[in-house]
CSV table of C-alpha atoms in Angstrom, one decimal:
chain,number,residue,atom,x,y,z
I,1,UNK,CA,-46.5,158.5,-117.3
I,2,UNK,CA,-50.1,158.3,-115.7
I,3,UNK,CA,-49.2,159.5,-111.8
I,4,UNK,CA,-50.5,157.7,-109.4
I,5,UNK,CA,-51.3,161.2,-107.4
I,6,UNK,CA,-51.9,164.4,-108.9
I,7,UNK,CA,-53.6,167.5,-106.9
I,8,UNK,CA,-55.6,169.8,-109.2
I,9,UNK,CA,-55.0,173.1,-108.7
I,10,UNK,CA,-56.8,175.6,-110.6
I,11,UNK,CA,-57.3,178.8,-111.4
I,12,UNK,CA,-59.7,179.4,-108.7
I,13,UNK,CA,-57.2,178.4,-106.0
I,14,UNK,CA,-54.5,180.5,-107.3
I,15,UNK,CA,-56.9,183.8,-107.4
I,16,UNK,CA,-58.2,182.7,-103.6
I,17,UNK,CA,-54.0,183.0,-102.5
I,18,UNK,CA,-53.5,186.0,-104.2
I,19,UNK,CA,-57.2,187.2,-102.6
I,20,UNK,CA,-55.4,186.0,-98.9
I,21,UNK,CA,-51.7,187.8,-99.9
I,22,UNK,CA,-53.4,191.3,-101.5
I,23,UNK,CA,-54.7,191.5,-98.0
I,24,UNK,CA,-52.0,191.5,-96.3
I,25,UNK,CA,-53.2,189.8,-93.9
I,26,UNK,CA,-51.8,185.4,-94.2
I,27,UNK,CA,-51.7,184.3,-90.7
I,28,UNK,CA,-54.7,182.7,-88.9
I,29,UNK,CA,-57.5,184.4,-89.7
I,30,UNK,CA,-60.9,185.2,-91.1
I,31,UNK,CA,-60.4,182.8,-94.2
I,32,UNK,CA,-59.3,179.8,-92.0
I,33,UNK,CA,-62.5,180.5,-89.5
I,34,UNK,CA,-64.7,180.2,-92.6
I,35,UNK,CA,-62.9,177.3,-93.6
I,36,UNK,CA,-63.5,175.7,-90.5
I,37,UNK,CA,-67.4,176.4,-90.4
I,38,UNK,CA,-68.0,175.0,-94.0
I,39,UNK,CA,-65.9,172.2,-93.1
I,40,UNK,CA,-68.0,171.1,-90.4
I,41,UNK,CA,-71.0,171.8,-92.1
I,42,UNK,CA,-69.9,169.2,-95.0
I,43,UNK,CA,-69.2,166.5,-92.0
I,44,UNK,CA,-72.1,167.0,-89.9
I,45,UNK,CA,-70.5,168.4,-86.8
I,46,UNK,CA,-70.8,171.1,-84.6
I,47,UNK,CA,-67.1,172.5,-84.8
I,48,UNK,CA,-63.9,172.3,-87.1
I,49,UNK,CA,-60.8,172.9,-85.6
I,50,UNK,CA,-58.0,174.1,-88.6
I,51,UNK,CA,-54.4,172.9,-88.1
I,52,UNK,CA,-51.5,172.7,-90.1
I,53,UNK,CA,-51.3,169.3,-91.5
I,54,UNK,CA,-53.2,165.3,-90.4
I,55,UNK,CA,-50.9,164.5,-87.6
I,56,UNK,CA,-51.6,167.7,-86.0
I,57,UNK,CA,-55.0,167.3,-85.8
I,58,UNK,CA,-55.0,163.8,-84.6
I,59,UNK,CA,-52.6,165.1,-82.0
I,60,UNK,CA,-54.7,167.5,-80.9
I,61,UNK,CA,-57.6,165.5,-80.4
I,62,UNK,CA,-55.8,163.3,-78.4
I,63,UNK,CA,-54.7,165.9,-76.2
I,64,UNK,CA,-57.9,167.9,-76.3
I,65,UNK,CA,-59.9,164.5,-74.8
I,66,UNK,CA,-57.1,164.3,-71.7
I,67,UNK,CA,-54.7,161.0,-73.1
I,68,UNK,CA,-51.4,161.2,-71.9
I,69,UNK,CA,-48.2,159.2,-69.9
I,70,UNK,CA,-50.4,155.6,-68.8
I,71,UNK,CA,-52.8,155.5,-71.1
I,72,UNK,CA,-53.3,152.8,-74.5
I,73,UNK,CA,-55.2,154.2,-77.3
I,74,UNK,CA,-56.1,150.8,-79.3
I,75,UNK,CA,-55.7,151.4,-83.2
I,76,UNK,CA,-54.7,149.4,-86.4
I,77,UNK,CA,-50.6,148.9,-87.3
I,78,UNK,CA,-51.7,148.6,-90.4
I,79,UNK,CA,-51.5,152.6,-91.6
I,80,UNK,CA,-49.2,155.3,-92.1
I,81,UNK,CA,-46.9,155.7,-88.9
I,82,UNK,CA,-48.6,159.2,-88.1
I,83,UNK,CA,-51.8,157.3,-86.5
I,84,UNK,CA,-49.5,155.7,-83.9
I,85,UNK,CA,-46.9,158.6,-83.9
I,86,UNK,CA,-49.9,160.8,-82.6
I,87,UNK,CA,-50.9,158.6,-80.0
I,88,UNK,CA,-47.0,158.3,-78.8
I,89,UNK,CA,-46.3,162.1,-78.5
I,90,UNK,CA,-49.0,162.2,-75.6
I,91,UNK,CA,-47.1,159.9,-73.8
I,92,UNK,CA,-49.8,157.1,-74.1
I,93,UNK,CA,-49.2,153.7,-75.8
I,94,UNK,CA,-50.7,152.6,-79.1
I,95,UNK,CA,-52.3,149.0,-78.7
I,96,UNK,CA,-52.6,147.1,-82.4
I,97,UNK,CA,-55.5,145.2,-83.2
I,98,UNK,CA,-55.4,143.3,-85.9
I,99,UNK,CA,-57.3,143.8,-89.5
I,100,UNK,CA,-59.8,142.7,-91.9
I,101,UNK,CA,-58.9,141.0,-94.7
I,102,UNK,CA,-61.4,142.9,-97.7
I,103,UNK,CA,-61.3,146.5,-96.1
I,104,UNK,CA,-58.0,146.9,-94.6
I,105,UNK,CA,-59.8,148.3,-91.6
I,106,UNK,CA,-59.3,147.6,-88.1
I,107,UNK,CA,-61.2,144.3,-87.2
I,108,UNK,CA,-64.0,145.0,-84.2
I,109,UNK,CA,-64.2,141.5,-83.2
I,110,UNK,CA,-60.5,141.7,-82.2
I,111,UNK,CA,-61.0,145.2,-80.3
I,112,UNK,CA,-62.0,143.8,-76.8
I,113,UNK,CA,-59.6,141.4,-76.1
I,114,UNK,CA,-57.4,144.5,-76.3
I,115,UNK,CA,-58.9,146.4,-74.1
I,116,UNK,CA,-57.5,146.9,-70.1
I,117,UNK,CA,-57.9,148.8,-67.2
I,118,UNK,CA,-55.5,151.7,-69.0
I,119,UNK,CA,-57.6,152.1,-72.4
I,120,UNK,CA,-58.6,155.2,-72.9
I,121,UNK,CA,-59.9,155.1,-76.6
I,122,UNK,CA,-60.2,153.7,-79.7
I,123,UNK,CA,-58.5,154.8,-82.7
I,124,UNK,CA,-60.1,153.5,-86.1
I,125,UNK,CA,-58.6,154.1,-89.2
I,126,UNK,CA,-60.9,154.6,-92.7
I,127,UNK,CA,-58.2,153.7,-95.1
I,128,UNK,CA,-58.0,154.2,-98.5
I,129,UNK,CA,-61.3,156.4,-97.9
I,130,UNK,CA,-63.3,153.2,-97.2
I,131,UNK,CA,-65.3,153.3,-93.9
I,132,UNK,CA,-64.4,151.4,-91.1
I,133,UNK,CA,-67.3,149.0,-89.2
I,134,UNK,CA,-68.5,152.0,-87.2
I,135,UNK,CA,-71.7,150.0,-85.2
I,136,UNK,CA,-69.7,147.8,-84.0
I,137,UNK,CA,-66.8,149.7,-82.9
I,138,UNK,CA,-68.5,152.6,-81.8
I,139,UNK,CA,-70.9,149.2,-79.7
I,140,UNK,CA,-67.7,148.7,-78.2
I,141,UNK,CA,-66.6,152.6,-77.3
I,142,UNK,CA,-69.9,152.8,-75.5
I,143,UNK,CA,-70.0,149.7,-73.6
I,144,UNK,CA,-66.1,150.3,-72.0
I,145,UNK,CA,-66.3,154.0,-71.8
I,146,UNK,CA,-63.7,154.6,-74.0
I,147,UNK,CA,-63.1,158.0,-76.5
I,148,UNK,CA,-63.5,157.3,-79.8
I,149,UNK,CA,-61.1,159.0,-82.3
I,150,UNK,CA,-61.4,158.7,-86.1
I,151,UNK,CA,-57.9,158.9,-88.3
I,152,UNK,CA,-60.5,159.7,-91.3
I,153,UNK,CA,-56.8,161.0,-93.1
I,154,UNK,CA,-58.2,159.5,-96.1
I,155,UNK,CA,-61.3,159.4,-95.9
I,156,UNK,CA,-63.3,163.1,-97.0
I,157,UNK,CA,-66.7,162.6,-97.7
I,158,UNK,CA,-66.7,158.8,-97.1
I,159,UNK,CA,-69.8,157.6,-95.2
I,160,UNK,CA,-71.3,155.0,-93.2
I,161,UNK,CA,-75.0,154.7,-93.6
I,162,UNK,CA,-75.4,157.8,-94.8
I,163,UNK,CA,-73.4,159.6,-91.6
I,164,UNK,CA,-69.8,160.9,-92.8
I,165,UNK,CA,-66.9,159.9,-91.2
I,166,UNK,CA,-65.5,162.1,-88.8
I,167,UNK,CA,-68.6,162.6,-87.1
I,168,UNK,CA,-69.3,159.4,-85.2
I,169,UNK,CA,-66.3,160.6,-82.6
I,170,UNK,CA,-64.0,163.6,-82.9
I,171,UNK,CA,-62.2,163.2,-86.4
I,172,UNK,CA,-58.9,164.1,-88.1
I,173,UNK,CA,-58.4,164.7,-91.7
I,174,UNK,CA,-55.5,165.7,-93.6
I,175,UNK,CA,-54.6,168.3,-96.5
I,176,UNK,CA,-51.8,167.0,-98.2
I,177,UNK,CA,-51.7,167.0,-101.5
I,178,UNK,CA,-52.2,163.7,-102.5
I,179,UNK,CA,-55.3,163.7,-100.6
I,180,UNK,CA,-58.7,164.2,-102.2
I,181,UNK,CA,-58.5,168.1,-101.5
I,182,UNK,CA,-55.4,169.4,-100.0
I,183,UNK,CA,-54.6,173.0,-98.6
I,184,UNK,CA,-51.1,172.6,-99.8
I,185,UNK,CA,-50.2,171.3,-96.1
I,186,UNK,CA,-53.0,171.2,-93.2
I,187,UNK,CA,-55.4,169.0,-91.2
I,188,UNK,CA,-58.9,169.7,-89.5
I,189,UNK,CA,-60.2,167.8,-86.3
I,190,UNK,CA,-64.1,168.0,-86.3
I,191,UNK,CA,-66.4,167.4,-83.1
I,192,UNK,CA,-69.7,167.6,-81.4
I,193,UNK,CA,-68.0,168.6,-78.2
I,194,UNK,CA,-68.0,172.1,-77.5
I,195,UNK,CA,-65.0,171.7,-74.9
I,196,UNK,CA,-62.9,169.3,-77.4
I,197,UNK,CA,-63.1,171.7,-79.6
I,198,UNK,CA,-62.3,174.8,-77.4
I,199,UNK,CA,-59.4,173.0,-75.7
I,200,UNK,CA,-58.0,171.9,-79.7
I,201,UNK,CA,-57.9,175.6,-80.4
I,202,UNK,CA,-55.6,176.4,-77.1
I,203,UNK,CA,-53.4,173.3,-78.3
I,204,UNK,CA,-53.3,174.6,-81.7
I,205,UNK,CA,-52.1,178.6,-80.4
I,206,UNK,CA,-49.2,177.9,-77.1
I,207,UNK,CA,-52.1,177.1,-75.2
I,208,UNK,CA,-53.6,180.6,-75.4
I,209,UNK,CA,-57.4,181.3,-75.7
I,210,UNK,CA,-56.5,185.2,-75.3
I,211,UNK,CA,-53.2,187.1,-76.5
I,212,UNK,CA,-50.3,186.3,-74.0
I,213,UNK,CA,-52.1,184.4,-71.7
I,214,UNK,CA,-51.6,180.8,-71.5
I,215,UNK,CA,-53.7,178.2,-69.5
I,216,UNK,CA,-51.7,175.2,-70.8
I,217,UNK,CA,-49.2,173.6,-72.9
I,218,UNK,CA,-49.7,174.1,-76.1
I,219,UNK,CA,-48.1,174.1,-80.0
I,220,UNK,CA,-48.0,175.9,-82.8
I,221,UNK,CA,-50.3,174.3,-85.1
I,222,UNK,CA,-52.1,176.8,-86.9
I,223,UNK,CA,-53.2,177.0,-90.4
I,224,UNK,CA,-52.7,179.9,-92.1
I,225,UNK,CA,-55.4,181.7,-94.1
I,226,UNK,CA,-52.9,181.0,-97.7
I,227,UNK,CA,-54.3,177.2,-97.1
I,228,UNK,CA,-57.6,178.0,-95.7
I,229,UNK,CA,-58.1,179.8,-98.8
I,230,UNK,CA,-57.0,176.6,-101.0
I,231,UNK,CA,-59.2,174.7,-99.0
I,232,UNK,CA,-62.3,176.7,-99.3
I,233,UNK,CA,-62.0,176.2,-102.9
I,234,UNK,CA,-61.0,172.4,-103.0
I,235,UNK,CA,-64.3,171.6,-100.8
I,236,UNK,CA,-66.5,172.9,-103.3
I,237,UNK,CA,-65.0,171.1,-105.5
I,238,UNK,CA,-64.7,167.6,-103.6
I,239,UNK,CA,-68.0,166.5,-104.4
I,240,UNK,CA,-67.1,165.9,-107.8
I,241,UNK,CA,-63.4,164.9,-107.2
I,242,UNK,CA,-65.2,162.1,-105.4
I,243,UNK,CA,-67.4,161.2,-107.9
I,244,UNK,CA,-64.4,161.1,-110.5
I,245,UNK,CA,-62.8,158.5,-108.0
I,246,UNK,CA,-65.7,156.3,-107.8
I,247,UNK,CA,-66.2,156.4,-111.6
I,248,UNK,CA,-62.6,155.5,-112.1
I,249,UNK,CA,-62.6,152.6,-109.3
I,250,UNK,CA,-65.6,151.1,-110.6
I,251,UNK,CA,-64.5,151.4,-114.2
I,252,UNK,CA,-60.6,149.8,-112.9
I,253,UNK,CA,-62.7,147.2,-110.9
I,254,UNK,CA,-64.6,145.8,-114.0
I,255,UNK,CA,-61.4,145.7,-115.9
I,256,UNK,CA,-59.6,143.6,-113.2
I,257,UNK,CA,-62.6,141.7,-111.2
I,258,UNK,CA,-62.3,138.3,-113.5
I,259,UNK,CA,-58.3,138.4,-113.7
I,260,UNK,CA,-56.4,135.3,-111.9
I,261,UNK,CA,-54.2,136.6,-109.1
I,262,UNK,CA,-55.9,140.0,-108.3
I,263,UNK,CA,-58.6,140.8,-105.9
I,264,UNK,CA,-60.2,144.3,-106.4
I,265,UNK,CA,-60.9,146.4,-103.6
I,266,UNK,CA,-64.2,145.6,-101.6
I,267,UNK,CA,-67.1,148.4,-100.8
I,268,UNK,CA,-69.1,146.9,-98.0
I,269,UNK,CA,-73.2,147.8,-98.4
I,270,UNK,CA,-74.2,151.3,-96.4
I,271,UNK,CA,-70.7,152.5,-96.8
I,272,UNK,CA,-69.3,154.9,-99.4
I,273,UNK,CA,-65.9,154.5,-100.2
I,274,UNK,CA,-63.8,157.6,-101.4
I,275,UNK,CA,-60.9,155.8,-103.3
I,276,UNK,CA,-58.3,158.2,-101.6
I,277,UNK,CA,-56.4,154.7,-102.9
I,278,UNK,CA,-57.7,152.2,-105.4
I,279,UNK,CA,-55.5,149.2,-103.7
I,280,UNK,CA,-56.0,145.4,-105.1
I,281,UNK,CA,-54.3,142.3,-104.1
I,282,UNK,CA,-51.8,141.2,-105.8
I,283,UNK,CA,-49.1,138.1,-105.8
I,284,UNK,CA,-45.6,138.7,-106.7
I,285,UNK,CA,-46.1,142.2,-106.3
I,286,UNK,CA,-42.5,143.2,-107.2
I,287,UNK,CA,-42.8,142.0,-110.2
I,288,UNK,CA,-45.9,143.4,-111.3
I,289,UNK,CA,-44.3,146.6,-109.6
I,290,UNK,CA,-41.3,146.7,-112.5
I,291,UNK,CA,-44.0,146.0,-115.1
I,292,UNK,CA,-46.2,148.5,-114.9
I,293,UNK,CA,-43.2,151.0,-114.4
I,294,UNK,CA,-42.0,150.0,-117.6
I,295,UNK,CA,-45.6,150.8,-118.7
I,296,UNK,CA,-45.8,154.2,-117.5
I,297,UNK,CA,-48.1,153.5,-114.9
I,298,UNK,CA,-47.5,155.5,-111.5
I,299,UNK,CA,-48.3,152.8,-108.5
I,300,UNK,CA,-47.7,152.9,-104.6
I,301,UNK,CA,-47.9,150.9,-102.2
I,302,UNK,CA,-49.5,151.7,-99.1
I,303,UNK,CA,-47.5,150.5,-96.7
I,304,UNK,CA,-45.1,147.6,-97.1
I,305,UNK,CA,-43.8,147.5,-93.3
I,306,UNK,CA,-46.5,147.6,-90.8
I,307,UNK,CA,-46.2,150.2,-88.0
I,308,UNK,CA,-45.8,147.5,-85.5
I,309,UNK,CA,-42.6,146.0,-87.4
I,310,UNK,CA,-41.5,149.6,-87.7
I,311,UNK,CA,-37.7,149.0,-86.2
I,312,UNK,CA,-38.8,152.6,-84.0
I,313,UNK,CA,-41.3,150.5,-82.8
I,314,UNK,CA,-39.5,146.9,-82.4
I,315,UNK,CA,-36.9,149.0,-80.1
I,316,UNK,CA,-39.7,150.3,-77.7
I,317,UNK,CA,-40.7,146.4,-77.2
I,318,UNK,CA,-43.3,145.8,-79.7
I,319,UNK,CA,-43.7,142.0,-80.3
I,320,UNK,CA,-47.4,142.1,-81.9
I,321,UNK,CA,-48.9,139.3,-84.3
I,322,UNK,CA,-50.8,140.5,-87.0
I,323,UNK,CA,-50.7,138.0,-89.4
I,324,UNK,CA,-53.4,139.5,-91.7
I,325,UNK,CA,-51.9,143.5,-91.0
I,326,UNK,CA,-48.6,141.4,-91.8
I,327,UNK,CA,-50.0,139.4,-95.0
I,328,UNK,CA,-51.8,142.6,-96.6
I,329,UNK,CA,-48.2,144.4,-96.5
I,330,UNK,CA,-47.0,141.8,-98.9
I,331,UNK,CA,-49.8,142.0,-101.1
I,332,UNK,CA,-51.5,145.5,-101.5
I,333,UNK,CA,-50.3,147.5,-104.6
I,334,UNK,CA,-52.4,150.6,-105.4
I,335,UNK,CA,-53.0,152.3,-109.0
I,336,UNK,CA,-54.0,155.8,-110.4
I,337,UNK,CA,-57.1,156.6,-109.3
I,338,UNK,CA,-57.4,160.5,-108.9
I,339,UNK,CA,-59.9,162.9,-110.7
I,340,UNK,CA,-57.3,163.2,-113.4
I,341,UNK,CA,-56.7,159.9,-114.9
I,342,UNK,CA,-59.2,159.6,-117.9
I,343,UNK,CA,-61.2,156.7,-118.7
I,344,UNK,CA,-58.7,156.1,-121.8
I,345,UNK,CA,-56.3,156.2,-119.1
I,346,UNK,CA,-58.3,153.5,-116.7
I,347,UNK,CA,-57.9,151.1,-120.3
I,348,UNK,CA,-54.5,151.6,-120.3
I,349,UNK,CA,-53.8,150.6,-116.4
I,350,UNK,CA,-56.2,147.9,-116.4
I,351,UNK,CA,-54.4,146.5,-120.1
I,352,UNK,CA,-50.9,147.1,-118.1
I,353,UNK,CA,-52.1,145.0,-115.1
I,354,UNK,CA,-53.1,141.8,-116.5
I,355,UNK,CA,-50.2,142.0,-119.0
I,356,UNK,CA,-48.1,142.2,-115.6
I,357,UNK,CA,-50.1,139.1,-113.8
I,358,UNK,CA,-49.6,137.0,-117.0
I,359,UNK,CA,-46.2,137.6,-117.7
């Protein structure tokens, strides 16, 4: 069975835990402050902000740039339900705009005419590690005076023009496993803004800047130094993890570019694309789904009911039309993509594939 996720975990990780347990010493603490410096010195900002998993850190930045009960964060429906979750746990209300066809990203053009007098900012999703169009919709933040918040989940290392994501706004990553380097469990929100990032760290620890004293409400979502430890060592490494994805996407793309009923994911020019997902376009996806079980091949797909069509979020009134957020959930079927499928491997999911689409 080729898995269509598999986190590498090495030797080097497993001597950095024991390092972190020897100590005696696993809470927050010096290992997750390092973590957090090298982290935003690999993005390009000023300041890292460690929390325990993706959600968390996009809930924190949300928090940390004043959203709350009135306000509409505009975002895509077409993600994982954590992006809109995070935005609902403020007490503001997640506005969809609809996507683009070829990237799966949140379509600028379509961001105005969802804008009111209660936006507060714009949420942009990089999914699947590609890039979303950050000109235009960082354009658009600037113009309205809105906060711009990256879900960049998926996205470590991927870049627009040569800037990495996460650095345009105040971004959020997460560390789960399947990701291109995990901590086990964690997240990180990254910013330019000293007092984003000093209010994320109150948010993070009961709303406490100083032991037992507490200026506002606040969680526990603190990283422990176990996964900072991890995630020292999976950044060093994610350079090449990255370049084992792009190898492996461009070697599935050439195998499946030419085949009838499948379009290949899309990498538009200036943007690097970090294959957290290889995703194609498919017809009769169900079937193709059983096939390539049969064939040991590990697939996923990513998501099959928007967030908008959600039934949490049908209850709470939402109506939305997304027909190409709604069309792209009917279509999109992802393959094995991660550092540790071979190119032997690649041959054997590309094979499987068109055996599927011409059966």
């Amino acid at each position: 069975m080729i898995p269509i996720a598999k986190p590498d975990i090495g030797e080097e990780e497993i001597e950095a835990v024991c390092k972190v347990l020897r100590s005696g010493m696993i809470a927050e603490g010096k290992r997750v402050a390092e973590f957090e410096e090298e982290f935003a010195s690999y993005i390009g900002t000023e300041y890292a902000v460690a929390v325990n998993s993706g959600t968390a850190a996009l809930h924190a930045a949300l928090l940390a740039h004043g959203i709350g009960s009135g306000d509409e964060v505009i975002t895509t429906s077409f993600s994982f339900i954590a992006t809109a979750n995070s935005i609902m746990y403020t007490g503001a209300k997640p506005v969809f705009a609809d996507i683009e066809p070829n990237t799966f990203n949140i379509d600028p053009s379509l961001i105005e005419e969802k804008i009111t007098d209660d936006t507060k900012a714009i949420m942009p999703v990089h999914l699947y590690g590609h890039p979303a169009e950050m000109k235009a919709i960082t354009e658009i933040a600037e113009d309205h005076d809105l906060i711009l918040i990256e879900d960049a989940c998926q996205a470590h290392g991927a870049a627009y023009h040569g800037k990495k994501v996460g650095s345009f706004g105040t971004g959020a990553f997460s560390f789960y496993p399947t990701k291109n380097m995990t901590t086990s469990e964690g997240g990180m929100m990254t910013t330019n803004d000293e007092e984003v990032a000093r209010k994320a760290k109150m948010i993070r620890a009961h709303g406490s800047q100083q032991r037992y004293l507490h200026e506002m409400v606040g969680y526990n979502l603190r990283m422990t130094d176990i996964g900072a430890a991890i995630g020292l060592t999976q950044l060093k490494k994610l350079p090449s993890y990255n370049s084992l994805r792009q190898r492996n996407a461009a070697l599935l793309s050439k195998g499946l570019e030419d085949t009838d009923g499948i379009t290949v994911p899309v990498v538009r020019e200036g943007c690097e694309h970090m294959f957290h997902q290889y995703t194609i376009r498919v017809n009769d996806r169900d079937e193709i789904l059983t096939k390539l079980g049969q064939a040991g091949i590990g697939t996923g797909v990513y998501y099959p009911i928007p967030i908008h069509m959600q039934p949490i979020y049908k209850d709470a009134g939402y109506k939305d039309e997304l027909p190409e957020c709604e069309k792209a959930s009917k279509e999109v079927l992802s393959l094995p993509v991660h550092p540790g499928v071979s190119e032997d491997e690649i041959q054997q999911i590309i094979d499987a594939v068109i055996r599927g689409v011409e059966l």
